[in-house]
Coordinates of C-alpha atoms and ligand atoms in Angstrom, one line a residue:
M614 CA -2.6 14.5 -13.2
K615 CA -1.8 12.0 -10.9
L616 CA 1.5 10.8 -11.4
L617 CA 4.0 9.0 -9.1
I618 CA 7.6 9.8 -9.1
I619 CA 9.8 7.0 -8.9
G620 CA 13.6 6.2 -9.4
P621 CA 16.6 5.0 -6.7
Q622 CA 18.3 7.5 -4.2
A623 CA 19.7 10.6 -5.7
S624 CA 17.9 9.6 -9.3
G625 CA 16.7 13.5 -9.0
K626 CA 13.3 12.7 -8.0
G627 CA 12.6 15.7 -5.9
T628 CA 14.6 18.0 -8.9
Q629 CA 12.4 17.1 -11.3
A630 CA 9.0 16.9 -9.7
D631 CA 9.8 20.0 -8.3
L632 CA 10.2 21.2 -12.7
I633 CA 6.8 18.6 -13.1
A634 CA 4.8 20.3 -10.4
K635 CA 5.1 23.8 -11.7
R636 CA 5.0 23.2 -15.0
L637 CA 1.1 21.5 -14.5
N638 CA 0.2 23.1 -11.6
I639 CA -0.5 20.7 -9.6
P640 CA 1.0 20.0 -5.6
H641 CA 4.5 17.9 -5.1
L642 CA 4.0 15.9 -2.1
S643 CA 7.2 14.3 -0.7
S644 CA 7.2 11.7 1.6
G645 CA 10.7 12.7 2.9
D646 CA 10.3 16.2 2.7
M647 CA 7.1 15.8 5.3
L648 CA 9.2 13.5 7.1
R649 CA 12.2 15.8 7.7
E650 CA 9.4 19.0 8.2
E651 CA 7.9 17.4 11.2
K652 CA 11.7 16.5 12.6
R653 CA 12.4 20.0 12.3
S654 CA 9.6 20.6 14.2
G655 CA 10.7 18.6 16.8
S656 CA 7.6 17.4 18.2
E657 CA 7.2 14.4 20.7
L658 CA 6.0 12.7 16.8
G659 CA 9.6 13.9 14.7
K660 CA 12.0 12.7 17.3
K661 CA 10.5 9.2 16.8
I662 CA 10.4 9.6 12.9
A663 CA 14.3 11.1 13.6
S664 CA 15.4 7.8 14.9
I665 CA 13.3 6.0 12.2
I666 CA 15.2 7.6 9.1
D667 CA 18.0 8.7 10.3
K668 CA 19.3 5.3 10.7
G669 CA 17.7 4.7 6.8
E670 CA 15.1 2.4 7.8
L671 CA 11.3 3.4 6.1
V672 CA 8.7 5.0 8.5
P673 CA 5.3 2.0 9.4
D674 CA 3.1 2.4 7.2
E675 CA 0.3 3.7 8.5
L676 CA 2.2 7.5 9.9
I677 CA 2.6 7.9 6.4
W678 CA -0.3 6.9 4.7
H679 CA -2.2 9.8 7.0
M680 CA 0.8 12.0 6.4
I681 CA 0.3 11.4 2.4
N682 CA -3.8 11.1 2.6
H683 CA -4.1 13.7 4.2
H684 CA -2.5 16.0 1.4
L685 CA -4.1 13.6 -1.2
K686 CA -7.8 14.8 -0.2
Q687 CA -7.4 18.4 -0.1
H688 CA -5.7 18.6 -4.1
P689 CA -8.8 16.2 -6.3
E690 CA -7.1 17.9 -9.1
G691 CA -4.4 16.3 -9.3
W692 CA -0.6 15.9 -7.7
I693 CA 2.9 14.2 -8.2
L694 CA 4.0 11.8 -5.5
D695 CA 7.7 11.4 -4.6
G696 CA 9.3 9.3 -2.0
F697 CA 5.4 7.4 -1.5
P698 CA 4.5 4.6 -2.7
R699 CA 7.7 2.6 -1.8
R700 CA 6.8 -0.4 -0.7
L701 CA 4.3 -3.3 -2.9
D702 CA 1.6 -2.8 0.5
Q703 CA 1.9 1.6 0.1
A704 CA 1.6 0.7 -3.2
K705 CA -1.5 -0.7 -3.1
L706 CA -3.5 1.5 -0.2
L707 CA -2.8 4.1 -2.9
D708 CA -4.7 1.9 -5.7
R709 CA -7.5 1.7 -3.9
H710 CA -7.9 5.4 -2.9
E711 CA -6.5 7.5 -5.2
P712 CA -5.4 5.2 -8.5
P713 CA -2.2 7.5 -10.3
E714 CA -2.4 7.6 -14.3
K715 CA 1.4 7.5 -14.7
V716 CA 4.4 6.3 -13.5
L717 CA 7.6 7.9 -13.7
L718 CA 11.2 5.4 -13.3
L719 CA 14.4 7.6 -13.0
E720 CA 16.6 5.0 -14.1
V721 CA 20.5 5.7 -12.1
P722 CA 23.3 3.1 -11.8
D723 CA 24.0 2.6 -7.9
A724 CA 27.5 4.4 -8.4
V725 CA 25.7 7.4 -9.9
G726 CA 23.6 7.7 -7.1
I727 CA 25.8 7.2 -4.5
E728 CA 28.6 10.0 -5.9
R729 CA 25.8 12.5 -6.4
I730 CA 25.1 11.6 -2.6
A731 CA 28.0 13.2 -1.6
G732 CA 27.6 15.9 -2.5
R733 CA 23.6 16.3 -1.8
R734 CA 23.2 19.6 1.3
I735 CA 20.2 20.3 2.8
C736 CA 19.4 23.9 4.7
E737 CA 18.9 22.8 8.3
T738 CA 16.6 25.6 9.1
C739 CA 13.8 25.3 5.7
G740 CA 15.5 21.6 4.2
K741 CA 15.9 23.4 0.3
D742 CA 18.0 21.2 -1.1
Y743 CA 21.4 21.5 -2.9
H744 CA 24.0 19.6 -4.3
I745 CA 27.8 21.5 -4.5
K746 CA 28.2 20.7 -7.8
Y747 CA 25.3 20.0 -9.8
K748 CA 22.8 22.6 -8.1
P749 CA 25.2 24.9 -5.8
S750 CA 24.2 27.2 -3.5
K751 CA 25.2 31.4 -4.6
E752 CA 27.3 31.1 -1.4
D753 CA 28.9 28.3 -0.3
G754 CA 27.7 26.7 2.3
V755 CA 24.9 29.1 3.1
C756 CA 20.5 28.8 2.0
D757 CA 19.9 30.9 -0.9
A758 CA 15.9 31.3 0.6
D759 CA 16.9 32.1 4.0
G760 CA 20.6 32.0 4.8
G761 CA 20.5 28.8 6.9
R762 CA 23.3 26.6 7.4
L763 CA 23.7 24.3 4.7
I764 CA 24.5 21.0 6.1
Q765 CA 24.6 16.7 5.3
R766 CA 21.5 14.7 5.7
T767 CA 21.6 12.1 8.6
D768 CA 20.0 9.5 6.2
D769 CA 23.0 10.5 3.3
Y770 CA 26.0 9.2 5.6
P771 CA 27.0 6.2 4.1
E772 CA 25.9 3.2 6.4
A773 CA 22.1 4.6 6.1
V774 CA 22.8 4.9 2.1
A775 CA 24.0 1.3 1.9
K776 CA 20.4 0.3 4.0
R777 CA 18.0 2.3 1.1
L778 CA 19.6 1.7 -1.6
A779 CA 19.1 -2.0 -0.5
D780 CA 15.5 -1.8 1.0
Y781 CA 14.9 0.5 -2.6
H782 CA 16.1 -2.3 -4.6
K783 CA 14.2 -4.8 -2.6
Q784 CA 10.6 -3.1 -2.0
T785 CA 10.3 -0.2 -4.8
E786 CA 11.8 -2.2 -7.6
P787 CA 8.7 -4.9 -7.6
L788 CA 6.0 -1.3 -8.1
I789 CA 7.7 -1.7 -11.5
H790 CA 6.0 -4.9 -12.6
H791 CA 3.0 -3.7 -9.9
Y792 CA 2.6 -0.5 -12.6
E793 CA 3.8 -1.8 -15.7
R794 CA 1.7 -0.4 -18.3
K795 CA 1.9 3.1 -16.9
V796 CA 5.5 2.9 -16.2
V797 CA 7.4 5.7 -18.3
R798 CA 11.0 5.4 -18.2
I799 CA 13.4 8.2 -18.3
D800 CA 17.2 7.6 -18.2
G801 CA 18.2 9.8 -15.5
N802 CA 21.9 10.0 -15.7
K803 CA 21.8 13.0 -17.8
G804 CA 22.2 16.4 -16.6
I805 CA 18.9 18.0 -14.8
E806 CA 17.7 20.1 -18.4
E807 CA 18.2 17.0 -20.6
V808 CA 16.3 14.6 -18.6
W809 CA 13.8 17.2 -18.1
K810 CA 13.3 17.8 -21.8
D811 CA 12.9 14.0 -21.9
I812 CA 10.5 13.9 -19.5
Q813 CA 8.5 16.5 -21.2
R814 CA 8.2 15.1 -24.2
R815 CA 7.5 11.6 -22.7
L816 CA 4.6 13.5 -20.7
S817 CA 3.5 15.0 -23.4
N818 CA 2.8 11.9 -25.8
Ligands
AMP357 P1 13.4 10.5 0.8 O1 14.0 11.9 0.8 O2 12.4 10.1 -0.1 O3 14.6 9.3 0.2 O4 12.8 10.1 2.2 C1 13.3 10.1 3.3 C2 13.5 9.0 4.2 O5 11.8 9.2 5.1 C3 13.5 7.6 3.7 O6 14.8 6.9 3.7 C4 12.6 6.5 5.2 O7 13.2 7.0 6.5 C5 11.8 8.2 5.3 N1 10.0 7.8 4.2 C6 9.9 8.3 3.3 N2 9.1 7.8 2.6 C7 9.0 6.6 3.0 C8 7.7 5.6 3.2 N3 7.2 5.9 1.6 N4 8.1 4.8 3.1 C9 8.0 4.5 4.7 N5 9.6 5.5 5.3 C10 9.3 7.0 4.1

């Protein structure tokens, strides 16, 4: 199955995409995770990426497509894409190579997203994500996977968040119309378990 998951910042895309990937046995391809991994590596490309994403700006299409396409080619059986496409041009690029079968749209009001972002944390060393209230680590401030320090993403600071939300409404929302007949709307303003149940029900229809 070839799936997209779209929705505003902190709508739960990453969490739900992980669950879907496990259930369908397909990879969860997150453009944001790929970029953050390159940033953590400290490479020249990683430094360039950091200067863009830390301000909440979008990286150039060629760069992100190069990364995504590399993974798509390795998984002809299917995938769930999270964070890509983010603009109409990116969607058209994807459609030419690998048209998605369904597009899950996670809907949450901006105010809810902003409240969730304030509690979001990420492991400094491995990138695993947490939320202080909804998805806490076992030990406060410490990653369950590798013991790394939990920090706030630089692009989760309020100024960058405002920019990213505005970009979502202006640049990503047009994808809903573009993929109209493939879109499955999910109310993301519920707990993780409830949203997951809704997704399973809708995917099996
Ligand atoms: P995310 O984890 O999806 O919120 O992505 C984090 C950041 O990575 C975004 O704010 C952008 O700076 C960058 N990014 C992720 N996906 C894309 C994309 N498809 N096109 C351009 N920039 C992206």
